[in-house]
Amino acid sequence: MSKVFSTVIIICILAAYTVQSRSLEKITDTVVTKLNATPNLINKDSLTIFTRVNVPEGYQRVPYPKESFQEYLRNYSLKPFGSKIINYDESHYFWQGGHIGILEIPVPENGLQQCADALIRIRSEYLWDHNRKAEIGFNFTSGHYCLWTNYAEGYRPKINGNKVNFYKTAKTNHSKENFYNYLNLIYMYSGTLSLFNELESVEESDLQIGDMLIKGGSPGHIVMICDEIINDKGDKLYLLFQGNTPAQSVHLVKNLEDSNISPWYQLKENQIIQVSNYTFGNSKFVRFK
């Protein structure tokens, strides 16, 4: 009886092993199939947003005029693939798993250029480079408007609580160096809350490159659309980049929720949207003036 029982046990073990092996083989085949089906959307040897990220099958890039802010963002220069996010003090950011590109934009050592400030800088540098300096201006969180051309003429704010008055206390200086002094002032007194209140809201159906997803407050956050594609059905996908707190490298983010289209995003109103290390809720889309 013992020999018969042992034989039965051995047969059961072999049968179970065969079933498990076949199940494991099926799981392995499924995983390999999914991996092979996932499109390779990243060009690791490319150094602009446009060339770093491929377009998924069935989509094409939405065209914009040359010299436009949209084309400026789409063709923004990137550091070599694999570059790390660096904080303002030259330390490495604690998490390096949420980006596929670092923008070629310096991070000042003063630590002021945080999430909203980085996007303010990019917008301002575009206007400066395209001889539209008179358009450079932003609200303080108090609601007072600070224009670059006034700052260049020597006007400085005197702040007393929520009251702000501007007085001419400095020499006229239209230099690029003074322009960055102006931006440091904006970084100090502006942020996600001021942009949330200042900027015009944009409907989902009207989104374009350069628009931003914003949650105002403390802590608030903001990201900017830097590329846009569309398919024959009219469905659109977008690329996003962000600065962060502490002040750090501006980076092109992965889509951690949908690896099949990452780094592209679907953007819908009233949607919970996870971007790298921040989850947007009760947020809105806005556009620079």
Short mmCIF file of C-alpha atoms in Angstrom, two decimals:
data_model
loop_
_atom_site.label_atom_id
_atom_site.label_comp_id
_atom_site.label_asym_id
_atom_site.label_seq_id
_atom_site.Cartn_x
_atom_site.Cartn_y
_atom_site.Cartn_z
CA MET A 1 0.00 0.00 0.00
CA SER A 2 2.84 2.35 0.85
CA LYS A 3 4.38 1.90 -2.61
CA VAL A 4 1.03 2.58 -4.30
CA PHE A 5 0.51 5.66 -2.12
CA SER A 6 3.99 6.97 -2.92
CA THR A 7 3.38 6.47 -6.62
CA VAL A 8 0.14 8.45 -6.42
CA ILE A 9 1.91 11.29 -4.57
CA ILE A 10 4.64 11.43 -7.20
CA ILE A 11 2.08 11.50 -10.02
CA CYS A 12 0.19 14.37 -8.29
CA ILE A 13 3.40 16.36 -7.81
CA LEU A 14 4.37 15.91 -11.46
CA ALA A 15 0.89 16.92 -12.59
CA ALA A 16 0.93 20.02 -10.40
CA TYR A 17 4.39 20.95 -11.66
CA THR A 18 3.20 20.56 -15.27
CA VAL A 19 0.18 22.79 -14.65
CA GLN A 20 2.29 25.43 -12.87
CA SER A 21 4.90 25.33 -15.62
CA ARG A 22 2.26 25.85 -18.28
CA SER A 23 0.69 28.70 -16.23
CA LEU A 24 4.08 30.32 -15.76
CA GLU A 25 4.77 29.90 -19.48
CA LYS A 26 1.45 31.60 -20.30
CA ILE A 27 2.18 34.46 -17.89
CA THR A 28 5.68 34.89 -19.34
CA ASP A 29 4.30 34.87 -22.89
CA THR A 30 1.68 37.47 -21.93
CA VAL A 31 4.25 39.77 -20.33
CA VAL A 32 6.61 39.45 -23.31
CA THR A 33 3.74 40.12 -25.71
CA LYS A 34 2.75 43.27 -23.81
CA LEU A 35 6.34 44.48 -23.66
CA ASN A 36 6.76 43.91 -27.37
CA ALA A 37 3.47 45.67 -28.07
CA THR A 38 4.47 48.76 -26.10
CA PRO A 39 5.80 51.34 -28.58
CA ASN A 40 9.28 52.74 -28.14
CA LEU A 41 8.51 56.43 -27.87
CA ILE A 42 11.89 57.66 -26.61
CA ASN A 43 14.94 58.56 -28.71
CA LYS A 44 17.74 58.49 -26.16
CA ASP A 45 20.30 60.14 -28.44
CA SER A 46 18.19 63.23 -29.21
CA LEU A 47 18.62 66.65 -27.60
CA THR A 48 15.32 68.50 -28.10
CA ILE A 49 11.79 67.79 -26.91
CA PHE A 50 10.67 67.39 -30.54
CA THR A 51 13.29 64.77 -31.37
CA ARG A 52 13.43 63.04 -27.94
CA VAL A 53 9.81 61.82 -28.05
CA ASN A 54 8.24 59.86 -30.91
CA VAL A 55 4.60 60.11 -31.94
CA PRO A 56 2.43 57.01 -31.27
CA GLU A 57 1.03 55.20 -34.29
CA GLY A 58 -2.02 56.97 -35.72
CA TYR A 59 -1.07 60.40 -34.36
CA GLN A 60 0.66 63.43 -35.84
CA ARG A 61 1.96 66.65 -34.35
CA VAL A 62 -0.35 69.67 -34.38
CA PRO A 63 1.34 72.38 -36.53
CA TYR A 64 2.12 75.87 -35.19
CA PRO A 65 3.66 78.94 -36.85
CA LYS A 66 7.43 79.38 -36.85
CA GLU A 67 8.72 81.73 -34.14
CA SER A 68 5.58 81.06 -32.06
CA PHE A 69 5.79 80.29 -28.36
CA GLN A 70 4.46 76.83 -29.18
CA GLU A 71 7.33 76.02 -31.56
CA TYR A 72 9.81 77.55 -29.11
CA LEU A 73 8.69 75.09 -26.42
CA ARG A 74 8.44 72.10 -28.73
CA ASN A 75 12.05 72.58 -29.84
CA TYR A 76 13.48 73.37 -26.40
CA SER A 77 16.96 71.91 -25.86
CA LEU A 78 17.49 68.95 -23.56
CA LYS A 79 20.51 67.61 -21.72
CA PRO A 80 21.76 64.13 -22.68
CA PHE A 81 19.40 61.28 -21.83
CA GLY A 82 19.88 59.99 -18.31
CA SER A 83 20.82 63.38 -16.84
CA LYS A 84 19.69 63.68 -13.25
CA ILE A 85 17.42 66.25 -11.61
CA ILE A 86 19.71 68.60 -9.69
CA ASN A 87 18.57 70.82 -6.82
CA TYR A 88 19.65 74.47 -6.57
CA ASP A 89 22.39 73.49 -4.08
CA GLU A 90 23.82 70.98 -6.61
CA SER A 91 22.53 67.97 -4.67
CA HIS A 92 20.58 65.25 -6.48
CA TYR A 93 16.79 65.31 -6.07
CA PHE A 94 15.75 62.33 -3.94
CA TRP A 95 13.65 60.68 -6.70
CA GLN A 96 14.92 60.27 -10.25
CA GLY A 97 12.20 57.94 -11.56
CA GLY A 98 9.69 60.39 -13.00
CA HIS A 99 11.39 62.10 -15.96
CA ILE A 100 12.69 61.36 -19.46
CA GLY A 101 14.51 64.62 -20.09
CA ILE A 102 16.15 67.62 -18.42
CA LEU A 103 15.69 71.04 -20.06
CA GLU A 104 18.73 73.21 -20.74
CA ILE A 105 17.77 75.92 -18.28
CA PRO A 106 20.03 76.90 -15.36
CA VAL A 107 18.88 76.60 -11.75
CA PRO A 108 19.97 79.70 -9.77
CA GLU A 109 21.83 79.00 -6.55
CA ASN A 110 19.48 81.33 -4.61
CA GLY A 111 16.77 78.65 -4.58
CA LEU A 112 14.02 81.02 -5.76
CA GLN A 113 13.24 79.42 -9.14
CA GLN A 114 10.61 76.91 -8.05
CA CYS A 115 7.71 75.37 -10.00
CA ALA A 116 5.78 78.48 -11.09
CA ASP A 117 8.96 80.55 -11.34
CA ALA A 118 10.58 78.17 -13.83
CA LEU A 119 7.63 78.56 -16.20
CA ILE A 120 7.61 82.34 -15.68
CA ARG A 121 11.28 82.38 -16.66
CA ILE A 122 10.72 80.30 -19.81
CA ARG A 123 7.86 82.55 -20.93
CA SER A 124 9.86 85.71 -20.14
CA GLU A 125 12.97 84.50 -21.99
CA TYR A 126 10.85 83.76 -25.05
CA LEU A 127 9.44 87.30 -25.02
CA TRP A 128 12.92 88.76 -24.46
CA ASP A 129 14.46 86.73 -27.30
CA HIS A 130 11.65 87.71 -29.70
CA ASN A 131 11.85 91.45 -29.01
CA ARG A 132 8.59 91.53 -27.07
CA LYS A 133 10.07 92.86 -23.83
CA ALA A 134 7.18 95.25 -23.23
CA GLU A 135 4.91 92.24 -22.66
CA ILE A 136 6.93 90.89 -19.76
CA GLY A 137 4.96 91.45 -16.57
CA PHE A 138 3.36 89.43 -13.77
CA ASN A 139 1.13 89.95 -10.76
CA PHE A 140 2.41 89.64 -7.24
CA THR A 141 0.32 87.41 -4.97
CA SER A 142 -1.12 90.68 -3.61
CA GLY A 143 -2.54 91.36 -7.09
CA HIS A 144 -0.19 94.25 -7.95
CA TYR A 145 1.23 94.15 -11.47
CA CYS A 146 5.01 94.38 -11.91
CA LEU A 147 6.14 95.23 -15.44
CA TRP A 148 9.69 94.63 -16.65
CA THR A 149 9.91 97.93 -18.54
CA ASN A 150 9.07 99.85 -15.36
CA TYR A 151 11.66 97.87 -13.42
CA ALA A 152 14.23 98.63 -16.15
CA GLU A 153 13.46 102.34 -15.73
CA GLY A 154 14.37 102.08 -12.05
CA TYR A 155 10.98 101.60 -10.36
CA ARG A 156 11.02 99.32 -7.32
CA PRO A 157 8.18 98.13 -5.08
CA LYS A 158 7.77 99.29 -1.52
CA ILE A 159 5.74 96.63 0.23
CA ASN A 160 3.84 97.28 3.44
CA GLY A 161 1.60 94.35 4.29
CA ASN A 162 -0.80 93.96 1.37
CA LYS A 163 -0.04 97.46 0.08
CA VAL A 164 2.46 97.85 -2.74
CA ASN A 165 3.66 101.13 -4.24
CA PHE A 166 6.35 101.62 -6.88
CA TYR A 167 8.95 104.37 -6.64
CA LYS A 168 11.88 105.28 -8.88
CA THR A 169 14.83 104.42 -6.64
CA ALA A 170 17.35 102.94 -9.12
CA LYS A 171 19.12 103.95 -12.31
CA THR A 172 17.69 102.99 -15.69
CA ASN A 173 19.13 99.62 -16.71
CA HIS A 174 17.80 97.55 -19.61
CA SER A 175 20.56 94.92 -19.49
CA LYS A 176 20.05 91.14 -19.52
CA GLU A 177 21.68 90.97 -16.09
CA ASN A 178 19.08 93.38 -14.70
CA PHE A 179 16.36 91.36 -16.41
CA TYR A 180 17.31 88.40 -14.23
CA ASN A 181 17.27 90.67 -11.17
CA TYR A 182 13.69 91.50 -12.14
CA LEU A 183 12.83 87.80 -12.42
CA ASN A 184 14.24 87.18 -8.94
CA LEU A 185 11.84 89.82 -7.64
CA ILE A 186 8.95 88.10 -9.41
CA TYR A 187 9.98 84.74 -7.96
CA MET A 188 9.85 86.22 -4.47
CA TYR A 189 6.38 87.75 -4.70
CA SER A 190 4.59 85.57 -7.28
CA GLY A 191 3.75 81.87 -7.46
CA THR A 192 1.06 79.34 -8.21
CA LEU A 193 -1.57 81.31 -6.28
CA SER A 194 -0.91 84.57 -8.16
CA LEU A 195 -0.89 82.78 -11.54
CA PHE A 196 -4.06 80.86 -10.61
CA ASN A 197 -5.85 84.14 -9.91
CA GLU A 198 -4.23 86.20 -12.68
CA LEU A 199 -4.30 84.02 -15.78
CA GLU A 200 -7.21 83.31 -18.10
CA SER A 201 -8.80 79.87 -17.81
CA VAL A 202 -8.71 77.61 -20.85
CA GLU A 203 -11.27 74.98 -21.82
CA GLU A 204 -10.05 71.43 -22.45
CA SER A 205 -11.21 71.63 -26.07
CA ASP A 206 -9.02 74.71 -26.64
CA LEU A 207 -5.78 73.45 -25.08
CA GLN A 208 -2.53 74.18 -26.90
CA ILE A 209 1.20 74.10 -26.32
CA GLY A 210 2.18 76.65 -23.68
CA ASP A 211 -0.99 76.19 -21.64
CA MET A 212 -0.60 75.05 -18.05
CA LEU A 213 -2.34 72.82 -15.53
CA ILE A 214 -2.34 74.62 -12.18
CA LYS A 215 -3.40 74.14 -8.61
CA GLY A 216 -2.96 77.39 -6.73
CA GLY A 217 -2.02 77.58 -3.09
CA SER A 218 0.44 76.16 -0.62
CA PRO A 219 1.38 73.60 -1.59
CA GLY A 220 0.25 74.27 -5.14
CA HIS A 221 1.83 73.10 -8.36
CA ILE A 222 1.93 73.85 -12.07
CA VAL A 223 3.06 72.05 -15.24
CA MET A 224 3.27 73.28 -18.83
CA ILE A 225 2.23 71.62 -22.09
CA CYS A 226 5.23 71.46 -24.41
CA ASP A 227 3.98 69.31 -27.31
CA GLU A 228 0.64 68.30 -28.81
CA ILE A 229 -0.46 65.51 -31.17
CA ILE A 230 -3.79 64.46 -32.69
CA ASN A 231 -5.26 61.42 -34.44
CA ASP A 232 -7.93 61.09 -37.15
CA LYS A 233 -10.67 60.90 -34.51
CA GLY A 234 -9.60 64.24 -33.02
CA ASP A 235 -8.17 62.68 -29.86
CA LYS A 236 -5.22 64.64 -28.52
CA LEU A 237 -2.21 63.78 -26.39
CA TYR A 238 0.25 66.15 -24.72
CA LEU A 239 3.76 66.30 -23.27
CA LEU A 240 4.35 68.08 -19.97
CA PHE A 241 7.33 69.57 -18.17
CA GLN A 242 7.70 71.05 -14.72
CA GLY A 243 9.96 72.80 -12.25
CA ASN A 244 9.60 71.88 -8.62
CA THR A 245 10.21 72.69 -4.98
CA PRO A 246 12.97 72.82 -3.90
CA ALA A 247 14.22 74.76 -6.93
CA GLN A 248 15.61 72.19 -9.32
CA SER A 249 16.15 71.16 -12.94
CA VAL A 250 13.13 71.68 -15.18
CA HIS A 251 12.23 68.24 -16.50
CA LEU A 252 10.03 66.47 -19.03
CA VAL A 253 7.83 64.07 -17.06
CA LYS A 254 6.82 60.46 -17.62
CA ASN A 255 3.20 59.33 -17.58
CA LEU A 256 3.29 57.01 -14.58
CA GLU A 257 -0.38 56.07 -14.97
CA ASP A 258 -0.27 54.80 -18.57
CA SER A 259 3.01 53.25 -19.70
CA ASN A 260 1.54 52.44 -23.13
CA ILE A 261 1.55 56.10 -24.15
CA SER A 262 4.14 57.52 -21.73
CA PRO A 263 5.41 60.23 -21.74
CA TRP A 264 2.26 61.45 -23.56
CA TYR A 265 -0.79 62.42 -21.48
CA GLN A 266 -4.49 62.64 -22.06
CA LEU A 267 -5.74 65.81 -20.37
CA LYS A 268 -9.36 66.17 -19.30
CA GLU A 269 -11.15 68.74 -17.18
CA ASN A 270 -12.10 67.73 -13.63
CA GLN A 271 -9.75 64.76 -13.87
CA ILE A 272 -7.33 63.49 -11.25
CA ILE A 273 -3.97 63.77 -13.01
CA GLN A 274 -0.79 62.34 -11.52
CA VAL A 275 2.37 64.07 -12.70
CA SER A 276 5.64 62.68 -11.38
CA ASN A 277 5.51 63.46 -7.63
CA TYR A 278 2.27 65.48 -7.55
CA THR A 279 -1.41 64.63 -8.02
CA PHE A 280 -3.64 67.35 -9.47
CA GLY A 281 -7.22 67.67 -8.25
CA ASN A 282 -9.52 70.73 -8.20
CA SER A 283 -7.17 72.34 -10.69
CA LYS A 284 -7.64 74.20 -13.95
CA PHE A 285 -5.96 74.98 -17.26
CA VAL A 286 -4.59 78.48 -17.78
CA ARG A 287 -2.69 80.45 -20.45
CA PHE A 288 -0.12 83.24 -20.26
CA LYS A 289 -1.30 86.60 -21.55
#
